Amino acid sequence: MSAAIVLNLSHLQAMMLFALVISIAFGFLSRRKPVERVKYIVWSLFLFLLIGVGIGWAMYPFSR
Amino acid sequence: MTDATAAPEAPAADSKREVFALAIAVAGWIVPGLGHALLKMWGRAVACFLTVGLLVFFGAGMRGNIFTSGGNDAFDTLGYLADLGAGSFYFVAKSLETNGPDVSRADGDYGTRFLAAAGVLNLLAALHAYEAGRGRKA
């Protein structure tokens, strides 16, 4: 199989994609009811992005 | 004094359930979501299959590093174990990534993390299916 899929994503896009997929998996594994799952996914996604961007800014002074 | 007549039944049933749960876990490891599907947890089965599949697809698309058994150091070995966690999807990733890894770019580095996360996530899902197979609240 020669798929040759090549994705060119920015740092932010890759992080958002990663956070979204992992949040969905966590939501489905840890909650039973659909409403609770959605809430968990949204909250988890928010925290992933907040902490990711926060760590990014925290490293900014040492990046050069 | 305790009742000795009812005691022998419980260990046999427990070991049978344990074997069943182990089989569920192995099935879930080999094919992401299969463990939950065998337990008729359809939503979780589809979610596991799709999320692990997407991580593998994107990881391979970003030309992440797929570790092999011939690693040079402990990090390579750990990466290999994480990648193996994806079960059969490890080989899907290998077949998708025909151009080989390219970690000289940020994409490739992210791809490596995506592939490792796919494996670890699948192990977590298999463990969840194992616990559900044992009858614990899941």
Short mmCIF file of C-alpha atoms in Angstrom, two decimals:
data_model
loop_
_atom_site.label_atom_id
_atom_site.label_comp_id
_atom_site.label_asym_id
_atom_site.label_seq_id
_atom_site.Cartn_x
_atom_site.Cartn_y
_atom_site.Cartn_z
CA MET A 1 0.00 0.00 0.00
CA SER A 2 1.50 3.30 -1.04
CA ALA A 3 -0.55 5.87 0.78
CA ALA A 4 2.05 8.66 0.83
CA ILE A 5 -0.08 10.84 3.05
CA VAL A 6 1.88 13.86 4.11
CA LEU A 7 0.52 16.29 6.67
CA ASN A 8 2.05 19.68 7.26
CA LEU A 9 0.60 21.08 10.44
CA SER A 10 1.70 23.99 12.55
CA HIS A 11 2.62 23.46 16.20
CA LEU A 12 -0.74 24.81 17.33
CA GLN A 13 -2.70 22.71 14.85
CA ALA A 14 -0.85 19.54 15.88
CA MET A 15 -1.38 20.29 19.57
CA MET A 16 -5.08 21.01 19.06
CA LEU A 17 -5.56 17.84 17.04
CA PHE A 18 -3.76 15.78 19.67
CA ALA A 19 -5.76 17.38 22.51
CA LEU A 20 -9.06 16.84 20.71
CA VAL A 21 -8.47 13.16 19.95
CA ILE A 22 -7.18 12.34 23.43
CA SER A 23 -10.02 14.28 25.06
CA ILE A 24 -12.59 12.32 23.07
CA ALA A 25 -10.99 9.03 24.09
CA PHE A 26 -10.84 10.05 27.75
CA GLY A 27 -14.44 11.24 27.68
CA PHE A 28 -15.73 7.96 26.25
CA LEU A 29 -13.64 5.81 28.57
CA SER A 30 -14.35 7.62 31.80
CA ARG A 31 -18.00 8.65 31.50
CA ARG A 32 -21.15 6.73 30.63
CA LYS A 33 -23.87 9.25 29.93
CA PRO A 34 -23.64 11.28 26.68
CA VAL A 35 -24.07 14.64 28.40
CA GLU A 36 -21.36 13.83 30.94
CA ARG A 37 -19.10 12.70 28.14
CA VAL A 38 -19.52 15.95 26.23
CA LYS A 39 -18.87 17.97 29.37
CA TYR A 40 -15.76 15.93 30.16
CA ILE A 41 -14.47 16.23 26.58
CA VAL A 42 -14.93 20.00 26.51
CA TRP A 43 -13.34 20.46 29.94
CA SER A 44 -10.44 18.13 29.16
CA LEU A 45 -9.84 19.85 25.81
CA PHE A 46 -9.86 23.25 27.48
CA LEU A 47 -7.33 22.15 30.09
CA PHE A 48 -5.09 20.50 27.48
CA LEU A 49 -4.97 23.72 25.46
CA LEU A 50 -4.62 25.98 28.49
CA ILE A 51 -1.75 23.98 29.95
CA GLY A 52 -0.11 23.49 26.53
CA VAL A 53 -0.17 27.19 25.70
CA GLY A 54 0.80 28.03 29.29
CA ILE A 55 3.86 25.80 29.19
CA GLY A 56 4.73 27.27 25.79
CA TRP A 57 4.70 30.78 27.21
CA ALA A 58 6.58 29.64 30.31
CA MET A 59 9.39 28.37 28.06
CA TYR A 60 9.44 31.52 25.94
CA PRO A 61 12.13 33.40 27.97
CA PHE A 62 14.53 30.47 27.56
CA SER A 63 13.94 29.90 23.85
CA ARG A 64 16.80 32.04 22.65
CA MET B 1 -17.46 -20.95 62.91
CA THR B 2 -17.77 -20.29 59.16
CA ASP B 3 -19.75 -22.23 56.59
CA ALA B 4 -17.26 -24.40 54.69
CA THR B 5 -19.69 -25.83 52.11
CA ALA B 6 -20.18 -22.67 50.04
CA ALA B 7 -16.52 -21.68 49.83
CA PRO B 8 -15.14 -23.90 46.96
CA GLU B 9 -17.50 -22.41 44.31
CA ALA B 10 -16.15 -18.87 44.42
CA PRO B 11 -12.48 -19.40 43.34
CA ALA B 12 -13.49 -21.41 40.23
CA ALA B 13 -15.91 -18.72 39.11
CA ASP B 14 -13.33 -16.03 39.83
CA SER B 15 -10.61 -17.73 37.80
CA LYS B 16 -13.01 -18.25 34.88
CA ARG B 17 -13.94 -14.60 34.96
CA GLU B 18 -10.24 -13.66 35.20
CA VAL B 19 -9.42 -15.69 32.08
CA PHE B 20 -12.35 -14.10 30.26
CA ALA B 21 -11.20 -10.62 31.27
CA LEU B 22 -7.64 -11.38 30.14
CA ALA B 23 -8.93 -12.58 26.77
CA ILE B 24 -10.94 -9.37 26.47
CA ALA B 25 -7.84 -7.31 27.27
CA VAL B 26 -5.69 -9.14 24.72
CA ALA B 27 -8.40 -8.76 22.06
CA GLY B 28 -8.62 -5.05 22.85
CA TRP B 29 -4.87 -4.71 22.57
CA ILE B 30 -4.60 -6.52 19.23
CA VAL B 31 -7.51 -4.67 17.61
CA PRO B 32 -8.30 -1.34 19.27
CA GLY B 33 -11.90 -1.34 20.49
CA LEU B 34 -12.44 -5.08 20.07
CA GLY B 35 -12.35 -5.69 23.82
CA HIS B 36 -15.19 -3.26 24.40
CA ALA B 37 -17.05 -4.58 21.37
CA LEU B 38 -16.97 -8.10 22.85
CA LEU B 39 -18.49 -6.63 26.01
CA LYS B 40 -21.15 -4.93 23.86
CA MET B 41 -19.92 -1.47 24.84
CA TRP B 42 -20.39 -0.18 21.34
CA GLY B 43 -19.80 3.53 21.92
CA ARG B 44 -16.51 2.93 23.66
CA ALA B 45 -15.50 0.36 21.05
CA VAL B 46 -16.04 2.79 18.19
CA ALA B 47 -14.36 5.62 20.12
CA CYS B 48 -11.28 3.52 20.88
CA PHE B 49 -11.00 2.28 17.31
CA LEU B 50 -11.37 5.74 15.80
CA THR B 51 -9.17 7.66 18.24
CA VAL B 52 -6.32 5.15 18.12
CA GLY B 53 -6.76 4.89 14.35
CA LEU B 54 -6.71 8.66 13.89
CA LEU B 55 -3.60 9.06 16.04
CA VAL B 56 -1.84 6.37 13.99
CA PHE B 57 -3.03 7.90 10.72
CA PHE B 58 -1.91 11.41 11.62
CA GLY B 59 1.30 10.18 13.26
CA ALA B 60 2.30 8.29 10.15
CA GLY B 61 1.17 11.21 7.97
CA MET B 62 3.44 13.54 9.89
CA ARG B 63 6.27 11.07 9.33
CA GLY B 64 6.80 10.27 12.98
CA ASN B 65 9.39 7.78 14.11
CA ILE B 66 8.07 4.21 14.39
CA PHE B 67 10.45 2.46 16.76
CA THR B 68 11.66 -1.05 16.08
CA SER B 69 12.98 -3.79 18.34
CA GLY B 70 16.60 -2.97 17.49
CA GLY B 71 16.79 0.17 19.58
CA ASN B 72 20.10 1.71 20.63
CA ASP B 73 19.11 2.95 24.06
CA ALA B 74 16.42 2.81 26.73
CA PHE B 75 14.40 5.60 25.09
CA ASP B 76 14.21 3.64 21.85
CA THR B 77 13.06 0.58 23.78
CA LEU B 78 10.43 2.58 25.64
CA GLY B 79 9.29 4.10 22.36
CA TYR B 80 9.04 0.65 20.85
CA LEU B 81 6.95 -0.59 23.78
CA ALA B 82 4.67 2.44 23.49
CA ASP B 83 4.29 1.93 19.75
CA LEU B 84 3.58 -1.78 20.23
CA GLY B 85 0.69 -0.80 22.48
CA ALA B 86 -1.29 0.01 19.35
CA GLY B 87 -1.40 -3.72 18.55
CA SER B 88 -2.14 -4.43 14.91
CA PHE B 89 -2.19 -0.70 14.21
CA TYR B 90 1.58 -0.70 14.70
CA PHE B 91 1.83 -2.52 11.39
CA VAL B 92 -0.77 -0.22 9.83
CA ALA B 93 1.46 2.72 10.77
CA LYS B 94 4.45 0.99 9.19
CA SER B 95 2.55 0.34 5.99
CA LEU B 96 1.24 3.93 5.85
CA GLU B 97 4.63 5.51 6.37
CA THR B 98 6.19 4.51 3.08
CA ASN B 99 8.65 7.42 2.99
CA GLY B 100 10.11 6.66 6.39
CA PRO B 101 10.34 8.98 9.38
CA ASP B 102 11.54 12.57 9.21
CA VAL B 103 12.09 14.01 12.67
CA SER B 104 14.18 16.90 11.38
CA ARG B 105 10.94 18.89 11.24
CA ALA B 106 8.50 19.65 14.05
CA ASP B 107 5.84 17.62 12.24
CA GLY B 108 7.91 14.47 12.45
CA ASP B 109 8.52 15.02 16.14
CA TYR B 110 4.81 15.51 16.74
CA GLY B 111 4.11 12.40 14.65
CA THR B 112 6.37 10.36 16.94
CA ARG B 113 4.32 11.54 19.94
CA PHE B 114 1.06 10.78 18.14
CA LEU B 115 2.17 7.22 17.45
CA ALA B 116 3.35 6.67 21.02
CA ALA B 117 0.14 8.19 22.38
CA ALA B 118 -1.89 5.86 20.16
CA GLY B 119 -0.14 2.87 21.73
CA VAL B 120 -0.45 4.07 25.31
CA LEU B 121 -4.08 5.07 24.77
CA ASN B 122 -4.85 1.62 23.39
CA LEU B 123 -3.20 0.00 26.42
CA LEU B 124 -5.36 2.17 28.66
CA ALA B 125 -8.45 1.12 26.72
CA ALA B 126 -7.43 -2.56 26.97
CA LEU B 127 -6.97 -2.15 30.73
CA HIS B 128 -10.40 -0.52 30.93
CA ALA B 129 -11.92 -3.42 29.01
CA TYR B 130 -10.13 -5.84 31.35
CA GLU B 131 -11.65 -4.18 34.40
CA ALA B 132 -15.08 -4.16 32.76
CA GLY B 133 -14.62 -7.85 31.89
CA ARG B 134 -13.93 -8.60 35.54
CA GLY B 135 -17.25 -7.03 36.40
CA ARG B 136 -15.92 -3.92 38.00
CA LYS B 137 -17.74 -0.67 37.47
CA ALA B 138 -16.54 0.89 34.24
#
